[in-house]
Every structure is written in C-alpha cells, then in structure tokens.
Amino acid sequence: MYQRIRDLREDRDLLQKDVAAYLKCTQVCYSNYETGKRDIPTEVLIQLACLYHTSTDYILGLTDNSAPPVPRKA
C-alpha cells in the first residue's frame, strides 16, 4: 500500500507537499504514510482514492485494477 501511494503520486508528478496540502496535513505526516511509519486513517485513504480517481481496494493492494469504482444504483 505504501509503495502504491508513492507510485500514484509520482505518476502524477506531484510532490509530497502537494498531497499533504490536499490532505490538510504536514509533509512530514504524509511522508510517514508513504514510508509506513504511520498508519493511514480510513478518511485519508478515501481522500487519496478520490484524488487519484481510483478505488481504496487498489490503494490497499486488494486489486490491480486501478479503474475507479462504478457507482451502485440504489
């Protein structure tokens, strides 16, 4: 998961400080997410999935399909 969020960030030519600003946290805090020194809260995981237009399952490594999830009809 940690390598995956780094790869997603780098693929979009974003800096850690850019993603940290989006998440409203410090660059150090975000760096700790990428290195696995700090667990990623569920709300941050969801924000990252929205930022990168992918699913939380992809970020967590449960699937290799990076396509965004299809919304369910109620």
PDB file of C-alpha atoms in Angstrom:
ATOM      1  CA  MET A   1       0.000   0.000   0.000  1.00  0.00           C
ATOM      2  CA  TYR A   2       2.772   2.436   0.895  1.00  0.00           C
ATOM      3  CA  GLN A   3       4.632   1.948  -2.384  1.00  0.00           C
ATOM      4  CA  ARG A   4       1.358   2.220  -4.259  1.00  0.00           C
ATOM      5  CA  ILE A   5       0.516   5.677  -2.876  1.00  0.00           C
ATOM      6  CA  ARG A   6       4.031   6.809  -3.681  1.00  0.00           C
ATOM      7  CA  ASP A   7       3.749   5.475  -7.232  1.00  0.00           C
ATOM      8  CA  LEU A   8       0.365   7.153  -7.706  1.00  0.00           C
ATOM      9  CA  ARG A   9       1.812  10.464  -6.534  1.00  0.00           C
ATOM     10  CA  GLU A  10       4.919  10.218  -8.699  1.00  0.00           C
ATOM     11  CA  ASP A  11       2.915   9.155 -11.771  1.00  0.00           C
ATOM     12  CA  ARG A  12       1.053  12.453 -11.492  1.00  0.00           C
ATOM     13  CA  ASP A  13       4.235  14.479 -10.937  1.00  0.00           C
ATOM     14  CA  LEU A  14       3.078  15.604  -7.502  1.00  0.00           C
ATOM     15  CA  LEU A  15       5.343  16.383  -4.583  1.00  0.00           C
ATOM     16  CA  GLN A  16       4.686  15.125  -1.087  1.00  0.00           C
ATOM     17  CA  LYS A  17       3.944  18.702  -0.047  1.00  0.00           C
ATOM     18  CA  ASP A  18       1.256  18.922  -2.763  1.00  0.00           C
ATOM     19  CA  VAL A  19      -0.550  15.825  -1.499  1.00  0.00           C
ATOM     20  CA  ALA A  20      -0.078  16.951   2.105  1.00  0.00           C
ATOM     21  CA  ALA A  21      -1.741  20.283   1.281  1.00  0.00           C
ATOM     22  CA  TYR A  22      -4.662  18.405  -0.324  1.00  0.00           C
ATOM     23  CA  LEU A  23      -4.988  16.250   2.798  1.00  0.00           C
ATOM     24  CA  LYS A  24      -4.520  19.259   5.102  1.00  0.00           C
ATOM     25  CA  CYS A  25      -1.590  17.669   6.909  1.00  0.00           C
ATOM     26  CA  THR A  26       2.140  18.347   7.043  1.00  0.00           C
ATOM     27  CA  GLN A  27       4.622  16.998   4.512  1.00  0.00           C
ATOM     28  CA  VAL A  28       6.252  15.018   7.323  1.00  0.00           C
ATOM     29  CA  CYS A  29       2.926  13.397   8.212  1.00  0.00           C
ATOM     30  CA  TYR A  30       2.313  12.443   4.581  1.00  0.00           C
ATOM     31  CA  SER A  31       5.879  11.160   4.232  1.00  0.00           C
ATOM     32  CA  ASN A  32       5.207   8.885   7.195  1.00  0.00           C
ATOM     33  CA  TYR A  33       2.184   7.468   5.328  1.00  0.00           C
ATOM     34  CA  GLU A  34       4.356   6.662   2.312  1.00  0.00           C
ATOM     35  CA  THR A  35       7.084   5.013   4.370  1.00  0.00           C
ATOM     36  CA  GLY A  36       4.684   3.060   6.569  1.00  0.00           C
ATOM     37  CA  LYS A  37       5.824   4.786   9.748  1.00  0.00           C
ATOM     38  CA  ARG A  38       2.257   5.927  10.325  1.00  0.00           C
ATOM     39  CA  ASP A  39      -0.997   4.082   9.635  1.00  0.00           C
ATOM     40  CA  ILE A  40      -3.240   5.718   7.074  1.00  0.00           C
ATOM     41  CA  PRO A  41      -6.615   6.618   8.612  1.00  0.00           C
ATOM     42  CA  THR A  42      -9.683   5.478   6.685  1.00  0.00           C
ATOM     43  CA  GLU A  43     -10.727   9.056   5.921  1.00  0.00           C
ATOM     44  CA  VAL A  44      -7.291   9.788   4.427  1.00  0.00           C
ATOM     45  CA  LEU A  45      -7.425   6.571   2.390  1.00  0.00           C
ATOM     46  CA  ILE A  46     -10.747   7.698   0.927  1.00  0.00           C
ATOM     47  CA  GLN A  47      -9.344  11.165   0.166  1.00  0.00           C
ATOM     48  CA  LEU A  48      -6.369   9.601  -1.631  1.00  0.00           C
ATOM     49  CA  ALA A  49      -8.664   7.375  -3.693  1.00  0.00           C
ATOM     50  CA  CYS A  50     -10.659  10.468  -4.703  1.00  0.00           C
ATOM     51  CA  LEU A  51      -7.511  12.441  -5.520  1.00  0.00           C
ATOM     52  CA  TYR A  52      -6.130   9.679  -7.745  1.00  0.00           C
ATOM     53  CA  HIS A  53      -9.516   8.620  -9.192  1.00  0.00           C
ATOM     54  CA  THR A  54      -9.079   5.035  -8.095  1.00  0.00           C
ATOM     55  CA  SER A  55     -10.539   2.685  -5.510  1.00  0.00           C
ATOM     56  CA  THR A  56      -9.450   2.151  -1.953  1.00  0.00           C
ATOM     57  CA  ASP A  57      -9.093  -1.536  -2.870  1.00  0.00           C
ATOM     58  CA  TYR A  58      -6.434  -0.579  -5.426  1.00  0.00           C
ATOM     59  CA  ILE A  59      -4.528   1.512  -2.902  1.00  0.00           C
ATOM     60  CA  LEU A  60      -4.735  -1.299  -0.345  1.00  0.00           C
ATOM     61  CA  GLY A  61      -3.411  -3.804  -2.893  1.00  0.00           C
ATOM     62  CA  LEU A  62      -6.593  -5.903  -2.931  1.00  0.00           C
ATOM     63  CA  THR A  63      -6.849  -5.479  -6.710  1.00  0.00           C
ATOM     64  CA  ASP A  64      -4.516  -4.497  -9.526  1.00  0.00           C
ATOM     65  CA  ASN A  65      -7.354  -2.772 -11.382  1.00  0.00           C
ATOM     66  CA  SER A  66      -6.755   0.949 -10.940  1.00  0.00           C
ATOM     67  CA  ALA A  67     -10.015   1.992 -12.625  1.00  0.00           C
ATOM     68  CA  PRO A  68     -12.330   3.995 -10.403  1.00  0.00           C
ATOM     69  CA  PRO A  69     -15.214   2.051  -8.893  1.00  0.00           C
ATOM     70  CA  VAL A  70     -18.543   2.077 -10.693  1.00  0.00           C
ATOM     71  CA  PRO A  71     -21.242   3.702  -8.568  1.00  0.00           C
ATOM     72  CA  ARG A  72     -24.014   1.344  -7.480  1.00  0.00           C
ATOM     73  CA  LYS A  73     -27.610   2.109  -8.322  1.00  0.00           C
ATOM     74  CA  ALA A  74     -29.933   2.269  -5.361  1.00  0.00           C
TER      75      ALA A  74
END
